[in-house]
Amino acid sequence: DAMVIQNPRYQVTQFGKPVTLSCSQTLNHNVMYWYQQKSSQAPKLLFHYYDKDFNNEADTPDNFQSRRPNTSFCFLDIRSPGLGDAAMYLCATMRGASNQPQHFGDGTRLSIL
Amino acid sequence: GNSVTQMEGPVTLSEEAFLTINCTYTATGYPSLFWYVQYPGEGLQLLLKATKADDKGSNKGFEATYRKETTSFHLEKGSVQVSDSAVYFCALSDNSGYSTLTFGKGTMLLVSP
């Protein structure tokens, strides 16, 4: 049973048109992460939430925003997607304690026309 | 800062061959170490983990031992299968409050019948 669910699996949007990706979890984990992964590269952390505490990575573009309305859901908003934002976006969760692994969803593949 | 170095791929093996994927790390303190596997078009799945020196993580025939003296966490499997073809990521967590992951660049494994 999927525990970290990302919707949709594939998303196509137009250059400059805002898009929202969603992530939900049934694990009741208090930490949630968003990663960007481009072809043949490792995932790159964009930001994460520890409960409601939002942490932005220093090099995450301002074009990327996130919302976490409750424990179960987290959203990634791309305000004005550029061609360079085409990538796989991965959501992950973690129980907020030492030595815990992160649990990943299957990702959303974003294409920009 | 923290870093993870993996051997470059692709690693190409015949079925039933022995697999080693090298991973070394640089970190302060006592990180936890992980191997994740990513099948085409999917998210990352935790393969195994080790949280302290000399721990051995194992799963599905894969093993890795946390070697603090050589700062290594090499992945091994005695007999690979075609279904093991995937990208393997070595990662560390510094066990700070937010436990962000530092990934290696990933190693693609291709197993032929």
mmCIF file of C-alpha atoms in Angstrom:
data_model
loop_
_atom_site.group_PDB
_atom_site.id
_atom_site.type_symbol
_atom_site.label_atom_id
_atom_site.label_comp_id
_atom_site.label_asym_id
_atom_site.label_seq_id
_atom_site.Cartn_x
_atom_site.Cartn_y
_atom_site.Cartn_z
ATOM 1 C CA ASP A 1 0.000 0.000 0.000
ATOM 2 C CA ALA A 2 1.390 3.350 -1.023
ATOM 3 C CA MET A 3 2.191 5.451 2.032
ATOM 4 C CA VAL A 4 3.474 8.572 0.278
ATOM 5 C CA ILE A 5 1.217 9.434 -2.626
ATOM 6 C CA GLN A 6 1.996 12.017 -5.241
ATOM 7 C CA ASN A 7 -0.519 13.361 -7.709
ATOM 8 C CA PRO A 8 -0.519 13.540 -10.583
ATOM 9 C CA ARG A 9 2.197 11.156 -11.791
ATOM 10 C CA TYR A 10 2.622 13.204 -14.947
ATOM 11 C CA GLN A 11 1.913 16.913 -15.291
ATOM 12 C CA VAL A 12 2.197 19.032 -18.385
ATOM 13 C CA THR A 13 2.004 22.792 -18.146
ATOM 14 C CA GLN A 14 2.769 25.761 -20.313
ATOM 15 C CA PHE A 15 5.718 28.061 -19.942
ATOM 16 C CA GLY A 16 4.839 30.644 -17.288
ATOM 17 C CA LYS A 17 1.567 28.998 -16.232
ATOM 18 C CA PRO A 18 1.396 28.270 -12.482
ATOM 19 C CA VAL A 19 1.265 24.639 -11.485
ATOM 20 C CA THR A 20 0.709 22.809 -8.197
ATOM 21 C CA LEU A 21 1.939 19.359 -7.315
ATOM 22 C CA SER A 22 0.524 17.502 -4.356
ATOM 23 C CA CYS A 23 1.767 14.978 -1.855
ATOM 24 C CA SER A 24 -0.121 13.107 0.825
ATOM 25 C CA GLN A 25 1.025 10.607 3.417
ATOM 26 C CA THR A 26 -0.574 8.004 5.641
ATOM 27 C CA LEU A 27 2.476 7.555 7.881
ATOM 28 C CA ASN A 28 1.713 10.481 10.189
ATOM 29 C CA HIS A 29 5.315 11.615 9.841
ATOM 30 C CA ASN A 30 6.050 15.113 11.003
ATOM 31 C CA VAL A 31 8.757 15.910 8.466
ATOM 32 C CA MET A 32 7.989 16.343 4.756
ATOM 33 C CA TYR A 33 10.456 17.136 1.987
ATOM 34 C CA TRP A 34 10.315 18.245 -1.632
ATOM 35 C CA TYR A 35 13.096 17.318 -4.028
ATOM 36 C CA GLN A 36 13.782 18.131 -7.650
ATOM 37 C CA GLN A 37 15.472 15.424 -9.689
ATOM 38 C CA LYS A 38 16.737 15.989 -13.205
ATOM 39 C CA SER A 39 17.746 13.230 -15.565
ATOM 40 C CA SER A 40 20.695 11.132 -14.386
ATOM 41 C CA GLN A 41 21.185 13.270 -11.291
ATOM 42 C CA ALA A 42 20.676 12.826 -7.587
ATOM 43 C CA PRO A 43 17.623 14.416 -5.978
ATOM 44 C CA LYS A 44 18.151 18.026 -4.957
ATOM 45 C CA LEU A 45 16.405 19.224 -1.819
ATOM 46 C CA LEU A 46 14.180 22.270 -2.363
ATOM 47 C CA PHE A 47 12.659 22.685 1.108
ATOM 48 C CA HIS A 48 11.149 20.793 3.981
ATOM 49 C CA TYR A 49 8.713 21.108 6.838
ATOM 50 C CA TYR A 50 9.255 19.950 10.376
ATOM 51 C CA ASP A 51 5.648 20.059 11.532
ATOM 52 C CA LYS A 52 4.663 23.589 10.527
ATOM 53 C CA ASP A 53 8.214 24.894 10.588
ATOM 54 C CA PHE A 54 9.225 25.661 6.981
ATOM 55 C CA ASN A 55 12.875 25.429 5.899
ATOM 56 C CA ASN A 56 13.951 26.698 2.502
ATOM 57 C CA GLU A 57 17.271 25.636 0.989
ATOM 58 C CA ALA A 58 19.462 28.638 0.221
ATOM 59 C CA ASP A 59 19.610 27.945 -3.522
ATOM 60 C CA THR A 60 15.921 27.171 -4.088
ATOM 61 C CA PRO A 61 14.558 29.695 -6.598
ATOM 62 C CA ASP A 62 11.883 32.113 -5.406
ATOM 63 C CA ASN A 63 9.677 30.668 -8.128
ATOM 64 C CA PHE A 64 9.136 27.610 -5.905
ATOM 65 C CA GLN A 65 6.793 27.796 -2.950
ATOM 66 C CA SER A 66 5.273 25.239 -0.637
ATOM 67 C CA ARG A 67 2.260 24.850 1.609
ATOM 68 C CA ARG A 68 1.499 22.336 4.298
ATOM 69 C CA PRO A 69 -2.072 22.786 5.487
ATOM 70 C CA ASN A 70 -1.991 19.755 7.797
ATOM 71 C CA THR A 71 0.211 16.788 8.733
ATOM 72 C CA SER A 72 -0.956 14.663 5.826
ATOM 73 C CA PHE A 73 -0.665 17.016 2.887
ATOM 74 C CA CYS A 74 2.036 19.127 1.330
ATOM 75 C CA PHE A 75 1.965 21.100 -1.926
ATOM 76 C CA LEU A 76 4.627 22.399 -4.255
ATOM 77 C CA ASP A 77 3.680 25.530 -6.190
ATOM 78 C CA ILE A 78 5.712 26.695 -9.155
ATOM 79 C CA ARG A 79 4.585 30.232 -9.863
ATOM 80 C CA SER A 80 6.000 30.750 -13.344
ATOM 81 C CA PRO A 81 7.537 27.547 -14.681
ATOM 82 C CA GLY A 82 10.441 27.866 -17.051
ATOM 83 C CA LEU A 83 11.846 25.234 -19.369
ATOM 84 C CA GLY A 84 14.571 24.544 -16.832
ATOM 85 C CA ASP A 85 11.982 23.441 -14.279
ATOM 86 C CA ALA A 86 11.094 20.335 -16.247
ATOM 87 C CA ALA A 87 12.068 17.494 -13.913
ATOM 88 C CA MET A 88 10.833 14.767 -11.623
ATOM 89 C CA TYR A 89 9.584 16.166 -8.319
ATOM 90 C CA LEU A 90 9.818 13.838 -5.358
ATOM 91 C CA CYS A 91 8.073 14.115 -2.028
ATOM 92 C CA ALA A 92 9.454 12.343 1.017
ATOM 93 C CA THR A 93 8.471 11.992 4.642
ATOM 94 C CA MET A 94 10.307 11.096 7.797
ATOM 95 C CA ARG A 95 9.479 10.481 11.410
ATOM 96 C CA GLY A 96 11.190 13.297 13.231
ATOM 97 C CA ALA A 97 13.777 11.404 15.229
ATOM 98 C CA SER A 98 17.422 10.496 14.806
ATOM 99 C CA ASN A 99 18.535 7.722 12.474
ATOM 100 C CA GLN A 100 15.229 7.513 10.616
ATOM 101 C CA PRO A 101 15.062 6.945 6.855
ATOM 102 C CA GLN A 102 13.076 9.084 4.482
ATOM 103 C CA HIS A 103 10.157 7.482 2.644
ATOM 104 C CA PHE A 104 9.627 8.621 -0.941
ATOM 105 C CA GLY A 105 6.628 8.838 -3.190
ATOM 106 C CA ASP A 106 6.785 7.782 -6.832
ATOM 107 C CA GLY A 107 7.212 11.353 -7.981
ATOM 108 C CA THR A 108 5.520 13.685 -10.433
ATOM 109 C CA ARG A 109 7.135 14.091 -13.835
ATOM 110 C CA LEU A 110 6.673 17.730 -14.871
ATOM 111 C CA SER A 111 6.929 18.762 -18.514
ATOM 112 C CA ILE A 112 6.906 22.358 -19.726
ATOM 113 C CA LEU A 113 5.587 23.231 -23.186
ATOM 114 C CA GLY B 1 30.273 20.039 4.805
ATOM 115 C CA ASN B 2 28.963 16.549 4.244
ATOM 116 C CA SER B 3 29.593 14.717 0.994
ATOM 117 C CA VAL B 4 29.096 11.270 -0.521
ATOM 118 C CA THR B 5 31.149 9.836 -3.360
ATOM 119 C CA GLN B 6 29.983 6.837 -5.356
ATOM 120 C CA MET B 7 31.638 4.940 -8.135
ATOM 121 C CA GLU B 8 30.560 6.088 -11.573
ATOM 122 C CA GLY B 9 28.379 3.872 -13.666
ATOM 123 C CA PRO B 10 26.955 2.253 -15.495
ATOM 124 C CA VAL B 11 27.975 -1.005 -13.920
ATOM 125 C CA THR B 12 27.197 -3.782 -16.374
ATOM 126 C CA LEU B 13 26.999 -7.363 -15.102
ATOM 127 C CA SER B 14 25.694 -10.704 -16.197
ATOM 128 C CA GLU B 15 23.024 -12.408 -14.141
ATOM 129 C CA GLU B 16 24.383 -14.204 -11.055
ATOM 130 C CA ALA B 17 27.558 -12.101 -10.986
ATOM 131 C CA PHE B 18 28.865 -10.526 -7.780
ATOM 132 C CA LEU B 19 28.105 -6.850 -7.284
ATOM 133 C CA THR B 20 30.052 -4.165 -5.467
ATOM 134 C CA ILE B 21 29.185 -0.483 -5.643
ATOM 135 C CA ASN B 22 31.660 1.646 -3.737
ATOM 136 C CA CYS B 23 30.555 4.513 -1.519
ATOM 137 C CA THR B 24 32.686 6.750 0.683
ATOM 138 C CA TYR B 25 31.594 9.708 2.736
ATOM 139 C CA THR B 26 32.782 12.796 4.541
ATOM 140 C CA ALA B 27 30.833 13.960 7.550
ATOM 141 C CA THR B 28 31.240 15.424 10.983
ATOM 142 C CA GLY B 29 29.930 13.515 13.933
ATOM 143 C CA TYR B 30 28.172 10.206 13.554
ATOM 144 C CA PRO B 31 25.995 10.089 10.464
ATOM 145 C CA SER B 32 23.489 7.428 9.536
ATOM 146 C CA LEU B 33 24.091 5.794 6.157
ATOM 147 C CA PHE B 34 21.571 4.588 3.606
ATOM 148 C CA TRP B 35 21.303 2.920 0.244
ATOM 149 C CA TYR B 36 18.299 3.815 -1.875
ATOM 150 C CA VAL B 37 17.277 2.186 -5.155
ATOM 151 C CA GLN B 38 15.382 3.893 -7.962
ATOM 152 C CA TYR B 39 13.706 1.887 -10.712
ATOM 153 C CA PRO B 40 12.918 3.658 -13.991
ATOM 154 C CA GLY B 41 10.110 6.179 -13.647
ATOM 155 C CA GLU B 42 9.705 5.627 -9.922
ATOM 156 C CA GLY B 43 10.667 7.286 -6.680
ATOM 157 C CA LEU B 44 13.433 6.160 -4.344
ATOM 158 C CA GLN B 45 13.002 3.091 -2.190
ATOM 159 C CA LEU B 46 15.006 2.493 0.931
ATOM 160 C CA LEU B 47 17.147 -0.576 0.366
ATOM 161 C CA LEU B 48 19.065 -0.732 3.646
ATOM 162 C CA LYS B 49 20.524 1.419 6.375
ATOM 163 C CA ALA B 50 23.131 1.465 9.134
ATOM 164 C CA THR B 51 23.171 3.893 12.004
ATOM 165 C CA LYS B 52 26.510 3.311 13.727
ATOM 166 C CA ALA B 53 29.996 2.023 13.088
ATOM 167 C CA ASP B 54 30.272 -1.695 12.252
ATOM 168 C CA ASP B 55 26.516 -2.012 11.696
ATOM 169 C CA LYS B 56 25.605 -4.152 8.714
ATOM 170 C CA GLY B 57 22.462 -3.299 6.814
ATOM 171 C CA SER B 58 20.905 -6.012 4.672
ATOM 172 C CA ASN B 59 17.821 -6.498 2.536
ATOM 173 C CA LYS B 60 16.845 -8.614 -0.497
ATOM 174 C CA GLY B 61 20.325 -10.143 -0.670
ATOM 175 C CA PHE B 62 22.079 -6.758 -0.595
ATOM 176 C CA GLU B 63 24.474 -5.885 2.233
ATOM 177 C CA ALA B 64 26.546 -2.913 3.314
ATOM 178 C CA THR B 65 28.721 -2.419 6.392
ATOM 179 C CA TYR B 66 29.305 0.954 8.040
ATOM 180 C CA ARG B 67 33.096 1.295 8.201
ATOM 181 C CA LYS B 68 34.086 4.344 10.192
ATOM 182 C CA GLU B 69 37.821 3.738 9.850
ATOM 183 C CA THR B 70 37.616 3.895 6.050
ATOM 184 C CA THR B 71 34.500 6.146 5.932
ATOM 185 C CA SER B 72 32.875 3.686 3.576
ATOM 186 C CA PHE B 73 29.534 1.969 3.049
ATOM 187 C CA HIS B 74 30.004 -0.260 0.012
ATOM 188 C CA LEU B 75 26.976 -2.089 -1.368
ATOM 189 C CA GLU B 76 27.365 -5.788 -2.197
ATOM 190 C CA LYS B 77 25.241 -8.612 -3.517
ATOM 191 C CA GLY B 78 26.430 -12.113 -4.130
ATOM 192 C CA SER B 79 24.305 -12.919 -7.185
ATOM 193 C CA VAL B 80 22.509 -10.198 -9.110
ATOM 194 C CA GLN B 81 19.318 -10.658 -11.097
ATOM 195 C CA VAL B 82 17.995 -8.842 -14.140
ATOM 196 C CA SER B 83 15.347 -7.312 -11.876
ATOM 197 C CA ASP B 84 18.118 -5.573 -9.875
ATOM 198 C CA SER B 85 18.751 -3.239 -12.820
ATOM 199 C CA ALA B 86 18.185 0.231 -11.389
ATOM 200 C CA VAL B 87 20.008 3.307 -10.108
ATOM 201 C CA TYR B 88 21.494 2.999 -6.627
ATOM 202 C CA PHE B 89 22.073 6.029 -4.401
ATOM 203 C CA CYS B 90 24.260 6.103 -1.331
ATOM 204 C CA ALA B 91 23.215 8.767 1.178
ATOM 205 C CA LEU B 92 24.000 10.024 4.639
ATOM 206 C CA SER B 93 22.011 11.825 7.267
ATOM 207 C CA ASP B 94 23.835 13.917 9.797
ATOM 208 C CA ASN B 95 21.125 13.289 12.384
ATOM 209 C CA SER B 96 20.685 16.973 13.033
ATOM 210 C CA GLY B 97 17.264 18.247 13.945
ATOM 211 C CA TYR B 98 15.947 18.117 10.387
ATOM 212 C CA SER B 99 18.019 15.162 9.166
ATOM 213 C CA THR B 100 18.479 16.221 5.586
ATOM 214 C CA LEU B 101 20.025 13.651 3.265
ATOM 215 C CA THR B 102 23.248 14.135 1.346
ATOM 216 C CA PHE B 103 23.178 11.922 -1.749
ATOM 217 C CA GLY B 104 25.877 10.522 -3.940
ATOM 218 C CA LYS B 105 25.425 10.984 -7.681
ATOM 219 C CA GLY B 106 23.949 7.527 -8.142
ATOM 220 C CA THR B 107 25.245 4.433 -9.894
ATOM 221 C CA MET B 108 23.287 2.763 -12.654
ATOM 222 C CA LEU B 109 23.364 -1.028 -12.603
ATOM 223 C CA LEU B 110 22.510 -2.967 -15.738
ATOM 224 C CA VAL B 111 22.160 -6.735 -15.444
ATOM 225 C CA SER B 112 21.867 -8.832 -18.579
ATOM 226 C CA PRO B 113 20.471 -12.388 -18.776
#
